mmCIF file of C-alpha atoms in Angstrom:
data_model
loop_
_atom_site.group_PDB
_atom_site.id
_atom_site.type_symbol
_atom_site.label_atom_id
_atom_site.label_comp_id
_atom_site.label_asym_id
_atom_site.label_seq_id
_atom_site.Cartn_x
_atom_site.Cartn_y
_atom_site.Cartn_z
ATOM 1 C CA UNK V 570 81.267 -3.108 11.540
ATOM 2 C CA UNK V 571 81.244 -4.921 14.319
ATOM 3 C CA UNK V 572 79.505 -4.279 18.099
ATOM 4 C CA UNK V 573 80.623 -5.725 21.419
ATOM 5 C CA UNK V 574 78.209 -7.515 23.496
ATOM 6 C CA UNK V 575 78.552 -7.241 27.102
ATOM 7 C CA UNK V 576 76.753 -9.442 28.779
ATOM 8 C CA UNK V 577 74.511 -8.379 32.349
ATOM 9 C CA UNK V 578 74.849 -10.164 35.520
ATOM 10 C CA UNK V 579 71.927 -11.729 37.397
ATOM 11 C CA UNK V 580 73.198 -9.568 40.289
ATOM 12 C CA UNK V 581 72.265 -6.085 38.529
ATOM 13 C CA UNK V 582 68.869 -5.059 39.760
ATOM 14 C CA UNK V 583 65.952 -5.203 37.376
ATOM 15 C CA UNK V 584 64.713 -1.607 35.542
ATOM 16 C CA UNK V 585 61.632 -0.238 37.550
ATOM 17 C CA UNK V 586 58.112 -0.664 35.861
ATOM 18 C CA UNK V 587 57.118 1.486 33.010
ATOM 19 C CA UNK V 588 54.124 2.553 30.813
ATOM 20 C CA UNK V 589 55.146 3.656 27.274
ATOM 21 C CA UNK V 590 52.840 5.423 24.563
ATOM 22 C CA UNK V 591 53.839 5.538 20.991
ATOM 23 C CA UNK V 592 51.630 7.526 18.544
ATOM 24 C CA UNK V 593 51.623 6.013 15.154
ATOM 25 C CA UNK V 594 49.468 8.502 13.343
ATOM 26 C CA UNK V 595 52.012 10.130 11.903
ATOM 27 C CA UNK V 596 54.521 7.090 11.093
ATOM 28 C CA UNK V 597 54.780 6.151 7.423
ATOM 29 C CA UNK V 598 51.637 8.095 6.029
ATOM 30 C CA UNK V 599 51.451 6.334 2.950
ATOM 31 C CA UNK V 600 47.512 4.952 1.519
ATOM 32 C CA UNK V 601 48.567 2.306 -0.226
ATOM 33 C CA UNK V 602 49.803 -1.135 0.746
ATOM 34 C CA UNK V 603 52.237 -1.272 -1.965
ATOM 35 C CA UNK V 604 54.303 1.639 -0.859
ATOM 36 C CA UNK V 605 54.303 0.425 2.210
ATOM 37 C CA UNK V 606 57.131 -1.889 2.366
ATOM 38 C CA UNK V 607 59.677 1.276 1.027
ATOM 39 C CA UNK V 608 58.271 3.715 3.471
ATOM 40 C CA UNK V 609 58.805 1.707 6.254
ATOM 41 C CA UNK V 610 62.107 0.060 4.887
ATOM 42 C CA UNK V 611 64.373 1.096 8.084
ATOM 43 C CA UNK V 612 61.938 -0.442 10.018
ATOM 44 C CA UNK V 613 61.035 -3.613 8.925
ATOM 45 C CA UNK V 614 64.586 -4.258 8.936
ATOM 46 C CA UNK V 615 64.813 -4.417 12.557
ATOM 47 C CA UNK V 616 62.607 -7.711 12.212
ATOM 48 C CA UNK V 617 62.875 -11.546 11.453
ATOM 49 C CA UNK V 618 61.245 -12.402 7.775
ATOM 50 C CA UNK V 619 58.251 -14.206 9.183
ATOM 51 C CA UNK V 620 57.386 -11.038 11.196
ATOM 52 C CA UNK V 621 57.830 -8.614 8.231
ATOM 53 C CA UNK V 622 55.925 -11.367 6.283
ATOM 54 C CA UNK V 623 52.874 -11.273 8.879
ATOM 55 C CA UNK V 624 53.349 -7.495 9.214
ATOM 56 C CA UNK V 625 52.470 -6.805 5.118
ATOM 57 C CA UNK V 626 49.927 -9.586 4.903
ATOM 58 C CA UNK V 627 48.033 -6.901 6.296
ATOM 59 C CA UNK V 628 44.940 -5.206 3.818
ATOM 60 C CA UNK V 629 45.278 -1.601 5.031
ATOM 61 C CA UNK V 630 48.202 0.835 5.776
ATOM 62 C CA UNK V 631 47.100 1.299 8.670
ATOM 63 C CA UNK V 632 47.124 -2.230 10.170
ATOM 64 C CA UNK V 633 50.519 -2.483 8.805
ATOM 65 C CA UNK V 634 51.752 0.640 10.598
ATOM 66 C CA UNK V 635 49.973 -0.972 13.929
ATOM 67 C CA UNK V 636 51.276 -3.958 13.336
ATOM 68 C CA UNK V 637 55.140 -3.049 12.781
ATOM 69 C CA UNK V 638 54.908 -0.484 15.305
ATOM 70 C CA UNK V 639 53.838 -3.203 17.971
ATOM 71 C CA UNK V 640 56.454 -5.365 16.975
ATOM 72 C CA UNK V 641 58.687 -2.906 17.395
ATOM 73 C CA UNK V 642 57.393 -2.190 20.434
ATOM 74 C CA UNK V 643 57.105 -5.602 22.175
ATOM 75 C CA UNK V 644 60.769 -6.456 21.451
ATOM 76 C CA UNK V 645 62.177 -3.061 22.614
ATOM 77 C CA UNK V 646 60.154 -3.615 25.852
ATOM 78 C CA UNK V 647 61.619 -6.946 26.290
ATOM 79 C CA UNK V 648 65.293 -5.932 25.349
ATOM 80 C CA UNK V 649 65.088 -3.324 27.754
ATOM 81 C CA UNK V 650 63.889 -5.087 31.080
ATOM 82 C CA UNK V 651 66.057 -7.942 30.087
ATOM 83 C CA UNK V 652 69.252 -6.133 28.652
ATOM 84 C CA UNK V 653 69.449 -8.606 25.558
ATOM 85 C CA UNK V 654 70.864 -7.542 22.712
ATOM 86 C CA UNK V 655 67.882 -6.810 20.053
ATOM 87 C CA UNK V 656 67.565 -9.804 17.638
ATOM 88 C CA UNK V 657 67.315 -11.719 21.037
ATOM 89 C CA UNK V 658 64.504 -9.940 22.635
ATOM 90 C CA UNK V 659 61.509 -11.326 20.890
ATOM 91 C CA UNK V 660 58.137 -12.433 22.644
ATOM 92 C CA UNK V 661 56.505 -15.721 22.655
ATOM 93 C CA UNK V 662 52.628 -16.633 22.667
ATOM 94 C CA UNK V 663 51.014 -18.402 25.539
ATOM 95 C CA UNK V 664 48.514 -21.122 24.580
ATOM 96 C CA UNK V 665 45.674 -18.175 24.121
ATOM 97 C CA UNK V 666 47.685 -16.375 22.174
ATOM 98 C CA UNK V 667 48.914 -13.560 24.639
ATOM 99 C CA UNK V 668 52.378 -12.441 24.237
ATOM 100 C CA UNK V 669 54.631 -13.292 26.926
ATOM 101 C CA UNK V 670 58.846 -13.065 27.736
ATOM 102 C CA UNK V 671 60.400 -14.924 30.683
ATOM 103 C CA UNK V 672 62.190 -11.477 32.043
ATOM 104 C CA UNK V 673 58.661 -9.597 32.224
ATOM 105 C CA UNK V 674 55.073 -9.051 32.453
ATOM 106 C CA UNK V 675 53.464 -6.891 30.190
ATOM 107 C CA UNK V 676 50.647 -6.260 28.116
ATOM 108 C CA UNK V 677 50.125 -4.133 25.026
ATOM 109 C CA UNK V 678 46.880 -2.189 23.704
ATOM 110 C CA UNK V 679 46.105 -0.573 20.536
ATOM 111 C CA UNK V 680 43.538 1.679 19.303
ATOM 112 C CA UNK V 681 43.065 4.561 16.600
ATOM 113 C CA UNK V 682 46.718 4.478 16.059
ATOM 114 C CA UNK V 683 47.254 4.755 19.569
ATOM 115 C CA UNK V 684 49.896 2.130 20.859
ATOM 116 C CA UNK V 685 50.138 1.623 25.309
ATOM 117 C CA UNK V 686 52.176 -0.597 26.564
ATOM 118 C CA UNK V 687 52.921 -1.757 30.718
ATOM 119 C CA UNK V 688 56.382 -3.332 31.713
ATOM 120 C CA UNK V 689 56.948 -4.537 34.745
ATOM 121 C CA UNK V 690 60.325 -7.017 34.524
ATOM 122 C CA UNK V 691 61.014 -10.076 37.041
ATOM 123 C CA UNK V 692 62.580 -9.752 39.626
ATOM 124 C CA UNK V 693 66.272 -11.153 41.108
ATOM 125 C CA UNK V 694 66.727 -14.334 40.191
ATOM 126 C CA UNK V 695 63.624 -14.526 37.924
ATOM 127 C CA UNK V 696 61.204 -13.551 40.321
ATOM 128 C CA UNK V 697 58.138 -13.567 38.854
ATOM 129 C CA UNK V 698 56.428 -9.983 38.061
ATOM 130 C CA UNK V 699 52.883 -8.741 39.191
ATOM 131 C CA UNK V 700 50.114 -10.189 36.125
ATOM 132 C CA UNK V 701 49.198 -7.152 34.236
ATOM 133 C CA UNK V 702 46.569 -6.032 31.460
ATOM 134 C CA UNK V 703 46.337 -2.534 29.270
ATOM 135 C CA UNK V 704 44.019 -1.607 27.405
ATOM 136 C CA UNK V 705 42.967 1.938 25.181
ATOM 137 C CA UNK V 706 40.064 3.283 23.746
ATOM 138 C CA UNK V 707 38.852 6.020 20.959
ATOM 139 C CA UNK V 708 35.678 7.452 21.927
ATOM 140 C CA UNK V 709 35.367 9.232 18.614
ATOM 141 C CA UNK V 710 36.510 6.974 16.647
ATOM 142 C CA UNK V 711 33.492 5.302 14.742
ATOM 143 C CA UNK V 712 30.227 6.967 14.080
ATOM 144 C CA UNK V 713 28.260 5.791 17.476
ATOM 145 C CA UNK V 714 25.877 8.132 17.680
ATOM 146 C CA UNK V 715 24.518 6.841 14.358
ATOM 147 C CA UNK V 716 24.877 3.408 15.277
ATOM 148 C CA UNK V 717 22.378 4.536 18.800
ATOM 149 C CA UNK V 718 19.911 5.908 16.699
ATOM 150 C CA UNK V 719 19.627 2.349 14.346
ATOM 151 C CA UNK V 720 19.510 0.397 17.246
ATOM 152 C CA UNK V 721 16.311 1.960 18.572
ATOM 153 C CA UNK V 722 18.114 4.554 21.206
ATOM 154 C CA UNK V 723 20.398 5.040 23.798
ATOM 155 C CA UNK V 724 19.171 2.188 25.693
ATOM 156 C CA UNK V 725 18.613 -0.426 23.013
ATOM 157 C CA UNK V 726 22.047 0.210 21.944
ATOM 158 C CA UNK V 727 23.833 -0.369 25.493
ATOM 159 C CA UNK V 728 21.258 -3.886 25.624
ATOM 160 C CA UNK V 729 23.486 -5.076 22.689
ATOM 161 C CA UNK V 730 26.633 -5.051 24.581
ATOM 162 C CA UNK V 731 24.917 -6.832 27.925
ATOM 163 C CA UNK V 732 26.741 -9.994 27.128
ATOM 164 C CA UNK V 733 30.421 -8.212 27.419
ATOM 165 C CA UNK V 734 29.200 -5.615 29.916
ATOM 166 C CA UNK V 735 27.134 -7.542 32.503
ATOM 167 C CA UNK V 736 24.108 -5.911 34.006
ATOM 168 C CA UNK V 737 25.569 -4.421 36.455
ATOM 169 C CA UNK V 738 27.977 -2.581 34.259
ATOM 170 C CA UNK V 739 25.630 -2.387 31.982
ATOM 171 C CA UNK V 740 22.691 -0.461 34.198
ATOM 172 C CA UNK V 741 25.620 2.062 35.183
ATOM 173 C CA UNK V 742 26.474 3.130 31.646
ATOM 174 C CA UNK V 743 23.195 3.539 30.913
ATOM 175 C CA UNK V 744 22.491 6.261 33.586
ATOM 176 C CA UNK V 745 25.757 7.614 33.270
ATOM 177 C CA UNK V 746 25.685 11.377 32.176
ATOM 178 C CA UNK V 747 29.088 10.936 30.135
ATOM 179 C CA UNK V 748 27.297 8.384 27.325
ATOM 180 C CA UNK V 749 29.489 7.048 25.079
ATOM 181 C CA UNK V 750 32.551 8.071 27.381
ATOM 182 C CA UNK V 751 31.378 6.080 30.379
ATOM 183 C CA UNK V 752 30.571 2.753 27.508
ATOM 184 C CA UNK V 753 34.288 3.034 26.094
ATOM 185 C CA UNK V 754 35.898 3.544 29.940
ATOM 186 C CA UNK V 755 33.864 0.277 31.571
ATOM 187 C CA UNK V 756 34.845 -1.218 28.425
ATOM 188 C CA UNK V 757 38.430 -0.340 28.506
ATOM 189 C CA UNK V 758 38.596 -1.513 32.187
ATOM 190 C CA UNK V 759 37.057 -4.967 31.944
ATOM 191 C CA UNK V 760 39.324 -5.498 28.783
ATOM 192 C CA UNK V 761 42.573 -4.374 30.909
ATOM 193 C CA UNK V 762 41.437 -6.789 33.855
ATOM 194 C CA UNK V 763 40.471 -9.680 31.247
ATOM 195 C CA UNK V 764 43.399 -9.189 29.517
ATOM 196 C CA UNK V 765 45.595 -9.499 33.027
ATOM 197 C CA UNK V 766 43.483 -12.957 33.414
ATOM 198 C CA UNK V 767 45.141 -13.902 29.716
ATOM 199 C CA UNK V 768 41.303 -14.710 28.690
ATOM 200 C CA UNK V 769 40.021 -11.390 26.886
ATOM 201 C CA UNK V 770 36.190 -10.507 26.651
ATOM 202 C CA UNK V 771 36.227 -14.283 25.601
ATOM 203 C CA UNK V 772 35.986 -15.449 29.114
ATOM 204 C CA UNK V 773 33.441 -18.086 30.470
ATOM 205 C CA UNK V 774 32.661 -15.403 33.158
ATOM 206 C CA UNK V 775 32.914 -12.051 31.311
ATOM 207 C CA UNK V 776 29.019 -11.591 32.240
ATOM 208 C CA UNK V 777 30.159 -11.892 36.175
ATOM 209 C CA UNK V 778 33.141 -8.759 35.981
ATOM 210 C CA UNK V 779 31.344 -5.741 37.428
ATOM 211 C CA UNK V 780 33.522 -2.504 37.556
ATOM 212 C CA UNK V 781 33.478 -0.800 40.852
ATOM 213 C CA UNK V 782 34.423 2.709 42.391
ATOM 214 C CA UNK V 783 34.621 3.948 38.235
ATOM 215 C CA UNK V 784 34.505 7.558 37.802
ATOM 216 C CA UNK V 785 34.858 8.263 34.011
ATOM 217 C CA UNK V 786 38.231 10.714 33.140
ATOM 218 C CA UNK V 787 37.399 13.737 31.869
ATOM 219 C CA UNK V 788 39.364 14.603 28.715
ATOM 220 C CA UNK V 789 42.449 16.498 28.358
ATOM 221 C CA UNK V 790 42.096 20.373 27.195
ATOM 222 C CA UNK V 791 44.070 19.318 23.656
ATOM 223 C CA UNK V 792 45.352 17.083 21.568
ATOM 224 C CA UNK V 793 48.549 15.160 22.421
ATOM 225 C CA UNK V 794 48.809 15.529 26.229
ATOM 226 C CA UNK V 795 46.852 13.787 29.346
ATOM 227 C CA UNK V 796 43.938 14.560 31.105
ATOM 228 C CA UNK V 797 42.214 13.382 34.361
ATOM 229 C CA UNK V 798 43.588 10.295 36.367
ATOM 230 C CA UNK V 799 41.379 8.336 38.296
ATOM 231 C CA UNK V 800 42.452 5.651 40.662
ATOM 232 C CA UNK V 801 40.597 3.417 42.866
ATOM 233 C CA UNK V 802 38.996 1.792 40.396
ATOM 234 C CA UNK V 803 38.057 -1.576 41.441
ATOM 235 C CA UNK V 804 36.797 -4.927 40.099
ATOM 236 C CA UNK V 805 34.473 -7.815 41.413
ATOM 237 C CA UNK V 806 33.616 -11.177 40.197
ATOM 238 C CA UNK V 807 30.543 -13.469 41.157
ATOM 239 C CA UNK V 808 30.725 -10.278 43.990
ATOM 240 C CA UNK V 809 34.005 -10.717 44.992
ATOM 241 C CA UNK V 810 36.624 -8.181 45.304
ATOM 242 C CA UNK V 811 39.645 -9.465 42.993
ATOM 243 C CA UNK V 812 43.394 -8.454 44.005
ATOM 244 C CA UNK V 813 43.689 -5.857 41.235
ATOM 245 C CA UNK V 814 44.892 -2.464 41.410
ATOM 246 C CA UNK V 815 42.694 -0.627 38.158
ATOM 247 C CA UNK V 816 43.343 3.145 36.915
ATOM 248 C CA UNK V 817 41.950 5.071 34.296
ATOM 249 C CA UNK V 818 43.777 7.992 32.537
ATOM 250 C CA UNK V 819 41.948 10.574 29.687
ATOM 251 C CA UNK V 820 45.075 11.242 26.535
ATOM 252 C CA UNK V 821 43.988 13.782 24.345
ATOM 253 C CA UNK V 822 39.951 14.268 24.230
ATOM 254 C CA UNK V 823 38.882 11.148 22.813
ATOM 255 C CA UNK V 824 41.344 8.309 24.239
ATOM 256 C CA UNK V 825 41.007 6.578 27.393
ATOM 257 C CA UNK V 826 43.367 4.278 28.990
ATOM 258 C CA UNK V 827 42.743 1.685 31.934
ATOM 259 C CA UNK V 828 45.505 -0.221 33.248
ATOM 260 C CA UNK V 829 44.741 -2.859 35.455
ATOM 261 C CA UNK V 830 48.194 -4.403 38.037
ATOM 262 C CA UNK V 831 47.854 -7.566 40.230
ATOM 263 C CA UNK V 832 48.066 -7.824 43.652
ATOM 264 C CA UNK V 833 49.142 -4.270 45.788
ATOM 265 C CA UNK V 834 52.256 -3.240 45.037
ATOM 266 C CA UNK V 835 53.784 -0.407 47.366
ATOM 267 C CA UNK V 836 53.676 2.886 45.296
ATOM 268 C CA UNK V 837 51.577 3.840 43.118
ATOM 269 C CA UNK V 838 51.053 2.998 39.089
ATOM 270 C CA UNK V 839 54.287 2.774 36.780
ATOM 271 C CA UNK V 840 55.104 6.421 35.648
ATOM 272 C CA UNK V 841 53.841 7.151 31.537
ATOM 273 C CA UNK V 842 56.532 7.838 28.929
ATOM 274 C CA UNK V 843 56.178 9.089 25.150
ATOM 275 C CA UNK V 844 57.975 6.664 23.286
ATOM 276 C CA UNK V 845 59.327 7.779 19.747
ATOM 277 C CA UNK V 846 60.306 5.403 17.381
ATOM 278 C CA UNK V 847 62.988 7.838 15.174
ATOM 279 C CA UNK V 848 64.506 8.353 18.490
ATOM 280 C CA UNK V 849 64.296 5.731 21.317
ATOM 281 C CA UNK V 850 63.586 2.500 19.558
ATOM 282 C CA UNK V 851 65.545 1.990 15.676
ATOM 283 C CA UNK V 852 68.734 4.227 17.009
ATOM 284 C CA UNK V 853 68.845 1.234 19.639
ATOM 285 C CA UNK V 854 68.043 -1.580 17.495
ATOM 286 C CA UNK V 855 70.598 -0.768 14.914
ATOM 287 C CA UNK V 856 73.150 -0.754 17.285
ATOM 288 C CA UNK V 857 73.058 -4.361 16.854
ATOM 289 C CA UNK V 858 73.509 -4.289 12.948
ATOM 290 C CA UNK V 859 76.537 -5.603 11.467
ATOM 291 C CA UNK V 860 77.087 -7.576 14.702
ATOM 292 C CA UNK V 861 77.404 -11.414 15.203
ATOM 293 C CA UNK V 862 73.929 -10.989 17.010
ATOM 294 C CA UNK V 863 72.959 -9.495 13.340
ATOM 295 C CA UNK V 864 72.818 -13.020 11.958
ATOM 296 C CA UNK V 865 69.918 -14.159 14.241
ATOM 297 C CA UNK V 866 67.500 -12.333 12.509
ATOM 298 C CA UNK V 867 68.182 -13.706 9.442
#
């Protein structure tokens, strides 16, 4: 069967900015890595063979289910800020490895099987698009509170992490009367702001980011929805105040999710969608199938 392509004019404006959130928990539940490939079958066939290649290479089912689900992800993001057809709308790497596409910025975070991902696509006539950084955290998701009492205590523990954190971040966790949920949301919020910089906790001047104006989210009442937003949230290097808008959202009782936008746009944060892959992503990618766009991924 064949589909008709119709091509978008540089005249139509671009779609607003948009945070998406995919849960993969549930996706392809299969423990073994050699079922994986027939679980997931209607998937991976969405991709390119190198990406399905680099997608099973993976030791665990549950990298592989990150893994394909962020593909997924990343080139549904890109297909719909730039309206390309599917096999078209695949990312490319910077020279440190970040993801980029020449119709948006955007930035994509995983964590616990937790996907987030921020959009915000160029403007008329390629205009480029606010610098932005994501990142999401599971407070509960690794045994911490045994790893505090190895280290020594509360205190020796946070001392480990002085080289990411700073001191000044650092001293404020320590004191902090949340514990392990104030750690995870500085650390979320220097990684979103890093991550906008395209350097990661890798930078030369990681030790310099202090967090500023940081009140830590509390959790939402269940499982599955959001809790407390907090805006506001500001960052400083070598003391100065960078152009970065920075907010901090609680999903569920153990996630927390900092988002971190260059310069100061008018309005406030992009709004948060639940993306679901059964019904917003593979219906639209196999619209493409049997086309002559089809033979691209091949």
């Amino acid at each position: 069967m064949s589909t008709t392509t119709t091509t978008t004019t540089t005249t139509d404006p671009p779609p607003p900015p948009f945070r998406w959130l995919l849960d993969t928990r549930t996706l392809w539940p299969t423990t073994s890595t050699s079922d994986f490939p027939a679980q997931a079958a209607r998937a991976l066939s969405l991709l390119p063979p190198p990406t399905r290649t680099a997608i099973l290479a993976h030791h665990h089912p549950s990298s592989q289910r990150t893994a394909l689900a962020s593909a997924l992800l990343k080139r549904h993001a890109i297909a719909h800020a730039s309206r390309l057809p599917w096999p078209l709308a695949h990312p490319t790497l910077s020279p440190l490895h970040k993801p980029l596409s020449p119709h948006l910025q955007f930035n994509l975070s995983h964590q616990a099987g937790l996907l987030v991902l921020i959009g915000i696509p160029n403007g008329a006539a390629g205009a480029p698009a606010p610098e932005v950084g994501i990142d999401v955290v599971c407070v509960g998701e690794r045994d911490d509170h045994a790893a505090v009492r190895e280290a020594g205590g509360w205190a020796a523990w946070v001392h480990m992490f002085r080289e990411v954190l700073g001191d000044a971040d650092a001293d404020a966790v320590l004191v902090a009367p949340e514990g392990l949920r104030a750690f995870y949301a500085f650390w979320a919020v220097r990684e979103a702001f890093l991550k906008l910089r395209g350097e990661g906790l890798l930078a030369r001047y990681v030790r310099e980011v202090r967090v500023v104006g940081l009140r830590v989210p509390r959790p939402a009442g269940g499982e599955g929805v959001w809790g407390e937003r907090v805006g506001g949230v500001g960052v400083c290097v070598g003391g100065e105040r960078q152009d970065v808008r920075v907010e901090v959202q609680a999903w569920g009782k153990q996630f927390v999710v900092a988002t971190a936008v260059a310069g100061r746009r008018e309005g406030g944060m992009p709004a948060w969608r639940e993306v679901r892959l059964d019904v917003d992503v593979l219906p639209f990618a196999e619209a493409w199938e049997g086309g002559d766009e089809g033979d691209l991924l091949q």
